[in-house]
Amino acid sequence: MKLIVVENYEELSKVAAQEYANVIKENPKAVLGLATGGSPIGMYKELIKMYENKELDFSNVTTVNLDEYVGLNPEHEQSYRHFMNENLFKHINVDITKTFVPNGLAEDLAAQCKEYDEKIKELGGIDVQLLGIGNNGHIAFNEPDTELSAGTHVISLTQNTIEANARFFDNIDDVPKTAITMGVGGIMKAKKIILIASGESKAEAIKGIFSGKITTENPASMLQMHRDAVVIVDKDAAKLLNY
Ligand code: F6R
């Protein structure tokens, strides 16, 4: 696992975007695993800049997102589909029909999860997966637990995550209580993983990734088993690491 510690969020966004750009330049048809939340916004802005400067072409990529809230319409301002359209897709030349986000409105959620994994398989797997990390070590919506699921599944969000995500909603009661998420097995199958984290609130979870111990109580600790995982953090998130 490679650790890159940078000064601040701005630098983190640039370094992460460059890592992504390298994958796309090497393979213009890459399957890009994407994430939502606060962490990737700066990186997406950098990728948009690269596209505008004609350094990057997204016309042949396919994208797959990690997760989606159950019950939110794709047009809902807090749905992850809406987030992706607003923060990345509508600013670049990606073919929107080749952007995949789990359907949180599916009538049969179990079937939707199965289809999502099948879709990823049919695409030949994910070339590079972007991850943020929860304060509690969650990756995608794989929350700390005594056991973790391998494939895409429906999950109940923990109170900690509901509280952390309440900042995006008018009221904490509006935060959905369940989500569809790629499982840790699906994430670990990605050929390359890039995890980004900024700020002191992530320091404890980041420490767990470099603890030398793998535990379902810190799902991100699984990354220690991955062949090509890059962890990019700013100084505040790296606070508890010896580097
Ligand atoms: C988002 C996702 C989540 C976030 C995590 C960190 O698609 O899967 O795991 O990456 O909750 O969120 P932020 O970046 O808002 O701190």
mmCIF file of C-alpha atoms and ligand atoms in Angstrom:
data_model
loop_
_atom_site.group_PDB
_atom_site.id
_atom_site.type_symbol
_atom_site.label_atom_id
_atom_site.label_comp_id
_atom_site.label_asym_id
_atom_site.label_seq_id
_atom_site.Cartn_x
_atom_site.Cartn_y
_atom_site.Cartn_z
ATOM 1 C CA MET A 1 0.000 0.000 0.000
ATOM 2 C CA LYS A 2 1.330 3.385 -0.943
ATOM 3 C CA LEU A 3 0.860 6.374 1.353
ATOM 4 C CA ILE A 4 1.018 9.918 0.020
ATOM 5 C CA VAL A 5 0.776 12.701 2.601
ATOM 6 C CA VAL A 6 0.096 16.173 1.250
ATOM 7 C CA GLU A 7 -0.238 19.585 2.830
ATOM 8 C CA ASN A 8 -3.955 20.248 2.402
ATOM 9 C CA TYR A 9 -7.223 19.449 0.594
ATOM 10 C CA GLU A 10 -6.248 21.440 -2.483
ATOM 11 C CA GLU A 11 -3.066 19.451 -2.975
ATOM 12 C CA LEU A 12 -4.883 16.194 -2.220
ATOM 13 C CA SER A 13 -7.405 16.951 -4.954
ATOM 14 C CA LYS A 14 -4.632 17.647 -7.483
ATOM 15 C CA VAL A 15 -2.613 14.534 -6.646
ATOM 16 C CA ALA A 16 -5.688 12.273 -6.715
ATOM 17 C CA ALA A 17 -6.855 13.746 -10.035
ATOM 18 C CA GLN A 18 -3.415 13.117 -11.505
ATOM 19 C CA GLU A 19 -3.511 9.472 -10.399
ATOM 20 C CA TYR A 20 -6.899 9.144 -12.100
ATOM 21 C CA ALA A 21 -5.756 10.964 -15.222
ATOM 22 C CA ASN A 22 -2.828 8.562 -15.557
ATOM 23 C CA VAL A 23 -5.203 5.587 -15.615
ATOM 24 C CA ILE A 24 -7.432 7.218 -18.275
ATOM 25 C CA LYS A 25 -4.459 8.218 -20.434
ATOM 26 C CA GLU A 26 -3.096 4.706 -20.283
ATOM 27 C CA ASN A 27 -6.510 3.170 -21.023
ATOM 28 C CA PRO A 28 -9.057 5.549 -22.594
ATOM 29 C CA LYS A 29 -11.717 2.845 -22.191
ATOM 30 C CA ALA A 30 -11.107 2.470 -18.465
ATOM 31 C CA VAL A 31 -13.906 1.553 -16.086
ATOM 32 C CA LEU A 32 -13.795 4.219 -13.390
ATOM 33 C CA GLY A 33 -15.153 3.506 -9.930
ATOM 34 C CA LEU A 34 -16.437 6.756 -8.454
ATOM 35 C CA ALA A 35 -17.491 8.015 -5.037
ATOM 36 C CA THR A 36 -19.610 10.850 -3.699
ATOM 37 C CA GLY A 37 -19.391 12.935 -0.504
ATOM 38 C CA GLY A 38 -17.260 15.941 0.323
ATOM 39 C CA SER A 39 -13.872 14.349 -0.279
ATOM 40 C CA PRO A 40 -13.928 13.917 -4.085
ATOM 41 C CA ILE A 41 -15.424 17.304 -5.002
ATOM 42 C CA GLY A 42 -12.013 18.987 -5.368
ATOM 43 C CA MET A 43 -10.641 16.070 -7.355
ATOM 44 C CA TYR A 44 -13.641 16.181 -9.708
ATOM 45 C CA LYS A 45 -13.026 19.910 -10.220
ATOM 46 C CA GLU A 46 -9.437 19.122 -11.195
ATOM 47 C CA LEU A 47 -10.567 16.433 -13.645
ATOM 48 C CA ILE A 48 -13.032 18.910 -15.194
ATOM 49 C CA LYS A 49 -10.180 21.427 -15.597
ATOM 50 C CA MET A 50 -8.059 18.780 -17.332
ATOM 51 C CA TYR A 51 -10.961 18.036 -19.683
ATOM 52 C CA GLU A 52 -11.449 21.729 -20.434
ATOM 53 C CA ASN A 53 -7.729 22.093 -21.149
ATOM 54 C CA LYS A 54 -8.060 19.163 -23.559
ATOM 55 C CA GLU A 55 -5.666 17.052 -21.480
ATOM 56 C CA LEU A 56 -8.290 14.375 -20.799
ATOM 57 C CA ASP A 57 -10.947 12.682 -22.895
ATOM 58 C CA PHE A 58 -13.782 10.846 -21.140
ATOM 59 C CA SER A 59 -15.671 9.828 -24.294
ATOM 60 C CA ASN A 60 -14.764 6.160 -24.019
ATOM 61 C CA VAL A 61 -14.763 5.593 -20.265
ATOM 62 C CA THR A 62 -17.495 3.850 -18.301
ATOM 63 C CA THR A 63 -18.202 4.793 -14.701
ATOM 64 C CA VAL A 64 -19.673 2.865 -11.795
ATOM 65 C CA ASN A 65 -20.524 4.444 -8.470
ATOM 66 C CA LEU A 66 -20.113 2.871 -5.087
ATOM 67 C CA ASP A 67 -23.504 3.503 -3.604
ATOM 68 C CA GLU A 68 -26.893 5.182 -3.559
ATOM 69 C CA TYR A 69 -29.496 5.977 -0.928
ATOM 70 C CA VAL A 70 -32.604 3.809 -0.964
ATOM 71 C CA GLY A 71 -35.795 5.749 -1.651
ATOM 72 C CA LEU A 72 -34.325 8.893 -3.195
ATOM 73 C CA ASN A 73 -35.380 9.808 -6.675
ATOM 74 C CA PRO A 74 -32.394 10.316 -9.057
ATOM 75 C CA GLU A 75 -33.478 13.974 -9.379
ATOM 76 C CA HIS A 76 -33.436 14.470 -5.583
ATOM 77 C CA GLU A 77 -30.713 16.975 -4.713
ATOM 78 C CA GLN A 78 -29.101 14.559 -2.266
ATOM 79 C CA SER A 79 -29.258 11.459 -4.417
ATOM 80 C CA TYR A 80 -25.847 10.253 -5.467
ATOM 81 C CA ARG A 81 -26.964 10.171 -9.118
ATOM 82 C CA HIS A 82 -27.745 13.881 -8.863
ATOM 83 C CA PHE A 83 -24.441 14.516 -7.099
ATOM 84 C CA MET A 84 -22.510 12.830 -9.904
ATOM 85 C CA ASN A 85 -24.382 14.667 -12.650
ATOM 86 C CA GLU A 86 -23.801 18.020 -10.962
ATOM 87 C CA ASN A 87 -20.228 17.569 -9.781
ATOM 88 C CA LEU A 88 -18.750 15.719 -12.715
ATOM 89 C CA PHE A 89 -20.798 14.202 -15.528
ATOM 90 C CA LYS A 90 -22.431 17.305 -16.930
ATOM 91 C CA HIS A 91 -19.063 19.076 -17.154
ATOM 92 C CA ILE A 92 -17.161 16.414 -19.121
ATOM 93 C CA ASN A 93 -17.716 14.453 -22.336
ATOM 94 C CA VAL A 94 -18.687 11.164 -20.694
ATOM 95 C CA ASP A 95 -21.477 9.210 -22.396
ATOM 96 C CA ILE A 96 -24.181 9.435 -19.717
ATOM 97 C CA THR A 97 -25.579 6.041 -20.763
ATOM 98 C CA LYS A 98 -22.261 4.567 -19.665
ATOM 99 C CA THR A 99 -22.476 5.980 -16.137
ATOM 100 C CA PHE A 100 -23.876 3.564 -13.581
ATOM 101 C CA VAL A 101 -25.197 4.331 -10.102
ATOM 102 C CA PRO A 102 -27.246 1.762 -8.168
ATOM 103 C CA ASN A 103 -30.976 2.377 -8.481
ATOM 104 C CA GLY A 104 -32.256 3.177 -5.003
ATOM 105 C CA LEU A 105 -35.821 3.182 -6.273
ATOM 106 C CA ALA A 106 -35.727 -0.372 -7.603
ATOM 107 C CA GLU A 107 -38.791 -2.349 -6.524
ATOM 108 C CA ASP A 108 -36.708 -5.453 -6.006
ATOM 109 C CA LEU A 109 -33.602 -4.192 -4.242
ATOM 110 C CA ALA A 110 -31.986 -7.623 -3.960
ATOM 111 C CA ALA A 111 -32.304 -8.081 -7.732
ATOM 112 C CA GLN A 112 -30.893 -4.593 -8.274
ATOM 113 C CA CYS A 113 -27.823 -5.494 -6.182
ATOM 114 C CA LYS A 114 -27.272 -8.683 -8.161
ATOM 115 C CA GLU A 115 -27.652 -6.860 -11.470
ATOM 116 C CA TYR A 116 -25.144 -4.241 -10.359
ATOM 117 C CA ASP A 117 -22.480 -6.857 -9.664
ATOM 118 C CA GLU A 118 -23.270 -8.555 -12.957
ATOM 119 C CA LYS A 119 -22.930 -5.253 -14.792
ATOM 120 C CA ILE A 120 -19.483 -4.662 -13.269
ATOM 121 C CA LYS A 121 -18.436 -8.165 -14.261
ATOM 122 C CA GLU A 122 -19.752 -7.674 -17.795
ATOM 123 C CA LEU A 123 -17.700 -4.460 -18.026
ATOM 124 C CA GLY A 124 -14.585 -6.467 -17.246
ATOM 125 C CA GLY A 125 -14.212 -5.157 -13.701
ATOM 126 C CA ILE A 126 -13.191 -1.787 -12.322
ATOM 127 C CA ASP A 127 -9.830 -0.380 -13.388
ATOM 128 C CA VAL A 128 -9.561 2.224 -10.671
ATOM 129 C CA GLN A 129 -11.846 2.676 -7.672
ATOM 130 C CA LEU A 130 -11.989 5.952 -5.790
ATOM 131 C CA LEU A 131 -12.861 5.752 -2.098
ATOM 132 C CA GLY A 132 -13.551 8.256 0.619
ATOM 133 C CA ILE A 133 -13.597 6.997 4.203
ATOM 134 C CA GLY A 134 -16.056 7.504 7.041
ATOM 135 C CA ASN A 135 -14.903 8.686 10.465
ATOM 136 C CA ASN A 136 -15.684 5.140 11.590
ATOM 137 C CA GLY A 137 -13.654 3.514 8.795
ATOM 138 C CA HIS A 138 -16.556 2.767 6.494
ATOM 139 C CA ILE A 139 -15.805 2.486 2.786
ATOM 140 C CA ALA A 140 -18.721 2.993 0.429
ATOM 141 C CA PHE A 141 -21.503 2.210 2.954
ATOM 142 C CA ASN A 142 -19.801 -0.857 4.403
ATOM 143 C CA GLU A 143 -20.196 0.044 8.046
ATOM 144 C CA PRO A 144 -18.132 -1.460 10.890
ATOM 145 C CA ASP A 145 -19.756 -4.723 11.963
ATOM 146 C CA THR A 146 -18.916 -8.244 13.062
ATOM 147 C CA GLU A 147 -19.171 -9.368 9.456
ATOM 148 C CA LEU A 148 -19.030 -7.624 6.086
ATOM 149 C CA SER A 149 -20.713 -8.481 2.795
ATOM 150 C CA ALA A 150 -18.684 -9.284 -0.289
ATOM 151 C CA GLY A 151 -21.144 -8.268 -2.995
ATOM 152 C CA THR A 152 -23.439 -5.304 -3.564
ATOM 153 C CA HIS A 153 -26.136 -5.269 -0.886
ATOM 154 C CA VAL A 154 -28.653 -3.175 1.014
ATOM 155 C CA ILE A 155 -27.387 -1.804 4.299
ATOM 156 C CA SER A 156 -28.788 0.115 7.268
ATOM 157 C CA LEU A 157 -26.735 3.211 7.906
ATOM 158 C CA THR A 158 -25.276 3.640 11.378
ATOM 159 C CA GLN A 159 -26.286 6.599 13.536
ATOM 160 C CA ASN A 160 -22.721 7.903 13.147
ATOM 161 C CA THR A 161 -23.069 7.982 9.347
ATOM 162 C CA ILE A 162 -26.574 9.446 9.457
ATOM 163 C CA GLU A 163 -25.234 12.251 11.663
ATOM 164 C CA ALA A 164 -22.188 12.811 9.439
ATOM 165 C CA ASN A 165 -24.387 13.011 6.324
ATOM 166 C CA ALA A 166 -27.053 15.191 7.945
ATOM 167 C CA ARG A 167 -24.998 18.245 6.907
ATOM 168 C CA PHE A 168 -26.194 17.747 3.336
ATOM 169 C CA PHE A 169 -29.909 17.617 4.289
ATOM 170 C CA ASP A 170 -32.272 20.261 5.729
ATOM 171 C CA ASN A 171 -33.108 17.989 8.632
ATOM 172 C CA ILE A 172 -31.448 14.895 10.106
ATOM 173 C CA ASP A 173 -34.792 13.082 9.793
ATOM 174 C CA ASP A 174 -34.576 13.492 6.017
ATOM 175 C CA VAL A 175 -31.384 11.386 5.812
ATOM 176 C CA PRO A 176 -32.341 7.990 4.366
ATOM 177 C CA LYS A 177 -31.746 5.119 6.772
ATOM 178 C CA THR A 178 -30.781 2.559 4.141
ATOM 179 C CA ALA A 179 -28.577 2.468 1.073
ATOM 180 C CA ILE A 180 -27.374 0.155 -1.658
ATOM 181 C CA THR A 181 -23.636 -0.272 -1.505
ATOM 182 C CA MET A 182 -20.956 -2.166 -3.313
ATOM 183 C CA GLY A 183 -19.498 -4.729 -0.917
ATOM 184 C CA VAL A 184 -15.906 -4.969 0.258
ATOM 185 C CA GLY A 185 -15.379 -7.932 -2.081
ATOM 186 C CA GLY A 186 -16.449 -5.842 -5.066
ATOM 187 C CA ILE A 187 -14.195 -2.985 -3.977
ATOM 188 C CA MET A 188 -11.218 -5.270 -3.445
ATOM 189 C CA LYS A 189 -11.619 -6.647 -6.980
ATOM 190 C CA ALA A 190 -10.809 -3.238 -8.481
ATOM 191 C CA LYS A 191 -7.419 -3.330 -10.174
ATOM 192 C CA LYS A 192 -6.332 -0.140 -8.452
ATOM 193 C CA ILE A 193 -7.793 1.658 -5.441
ATOM 194 C CA ILE A 194 -7.286 5.291 -4.531
ATOM 195 C CA LEU A 195 -8.511 6.330 -1.087
ATOM 196 C CA ILE A 196 -8.594 10.001 -0.194
ATOM 197 C CA ALA A 197 -9.104 11.578 3.223
ATOM 198 C CA SER A 198 -8.842 15.097 4.522
ATOM 199 C CA GLY A 199 -9.183 16.508 8.029
ATOM 200 C CA GLU A 200 -8.587 15.437 11.581
ATOM 201 C CA SER A 201 -11.935 13.652 11.916
ATOM 202 C CA LYS A 202 -10.558 10.950 9.594
ATOM 203 C CA ALA A 203 -7.265 10.457 11.471
ATOM 204 C CA GLU A 204 -8.389 7.530 13.639
ATOM 205 C CA ALA A 205 -9.860 5.643 10.667
ATOM 206 C CA ILE A 206 -6.688 6.259 8.633
ATOM 207 C CA LYS A 207 -4.577 4.942 11.501
ATOM 208 C CA GLY A 208 -6.562 1.701 11.218
ATOM 209 C CA ILE A 209 -5.506 1.266 7.576
ATOM 210 C CA PHE A 210 -1.866 1.210 8.601
ATOM 211 C CA SER A 211 -2.324 -0.740 11.813
ATOM 212 C CA GLY A 212 -1.065 -4.044 10.393
ATOM 213 C CA LYS A 213 -4.350 -5.573 11.595
ATOM 214 C CA ILE A 214 -7.388 -6.336 9.483
ATOM 215 C CA THR A 215 -10.703 -6.002 11.240
ATOM 216 C CA THR A 216 -14.330 -5.750 10.162
ATOM 217 C CA GLU A 217 -14.600 -3.017 12.796
ATOM 218 C CA ASN A 218 -12.613 -0.825 10.393
ATOM 219 C CA PRO A 219 -13.698 -1.923 6.901
ATOM 220 C CA ALA A 220 -10.973 0.242 5.311
ATOM 221 C CA SER A 221 -8.351 -1.923 7.041
ATOM 222 C CA MET A 222 -9.094 -4.499 4.278
ATOM 223 C CA LEU A 223 -7.109 -2.344 1.884
ATOM 224 C CA GLN A 224 -3.974 -3.753 3.462
ATOM 225 C CA MET A 225 -4.655 -6.879 1.405
ATOM 226 C CA HIS A 226 -4.876 -5.044 -1.906
ATOM 227 C CA ARG A 227 -2.019 -5.168 -4.410
ATOM 228 C CA ASP A 228 -2.325 -1.642 -5.703
ATOM 229 C CA ALA A 229 -3.933 0.665 -3.165
ATOM 230 C CA VAL A 230 -2.861 4.280 -2.880
ATOM 231 C CA VAL A 231 -3.905 6.265 0.183
ATOM 232 C CA ILE A 232 -3.712 10.021 -0.281
ATOM 233 C CA VAL A 233 -4.256 12.062 2.878
ATOM 234 C CA ASP A 234 -3.607 15.564 4.062
ATOM 235 C CA LYS A 235 -1.532 16.280 7.162
ATOM 236 C CA ASP A 236 -4.566 16.474 9.447
ATOM 237 C CA ALA A 237 -5.847 13.059 8.376
ATOM 238 C CA ALA A 238 -2.297 11.669 8.748
ATOM 239 C CA LYS A 239 -1.977 13.042 12.267
ATOM 240 C CA LEU A 240 -1.900 9.654 14.010
ATOM 241 C CA LEU A 241 0.496 8.007 11.533
ATOM 242 C CA ASN A 242 4.258 7.644 11.856
ATOM 243 C CA TYR A 243 5.515 8.464 8.403
HETATM 244 C C1 F6R B 1 -19.662 7.991 -0.823
HETATM 245 C C2 F6R B 1 -19.204 6.953 0.074
HETATM 246 C C3 F6R B 1 -18.847 7.210 1.484
HETATM 247 C C4 F6R B 1 -17.971 8.446 1.678
HETATM 248 C C5 F6R B 1 -17.618 8.635 3.145
HETATM 249 C C6 F6R B 1 -16.822 9.906 3.372
HETATM 250 O O1 F6R B 1 -19.959 7.468 -2.106
HETATM 251 O O2 F6R B 1 -19.158 5.840 -0.341
HETATM 252 O O3 F6R B 1 -18.156 6.099 1.987
HETATM 253 O O4 F6R B 1 -16.810 8.323 0.910
HETATM 254 O O5 F6R B 1 -18.778 8.685 3.906
HETATM 255 O O6 F6R B 1 -17.615 10.994 3.092
HETATM 256 P P1 F6R B 1 -17.008 12.464 3.006
HETATM 257 O O7 F6R B 1 -16.108 12.485 1.816
HETATM 258 O O8 F6R B 1 -18.213 13.350 2.787
HETATM 259 O O9 F6R B 1 -16.298 12.716 4.276
#
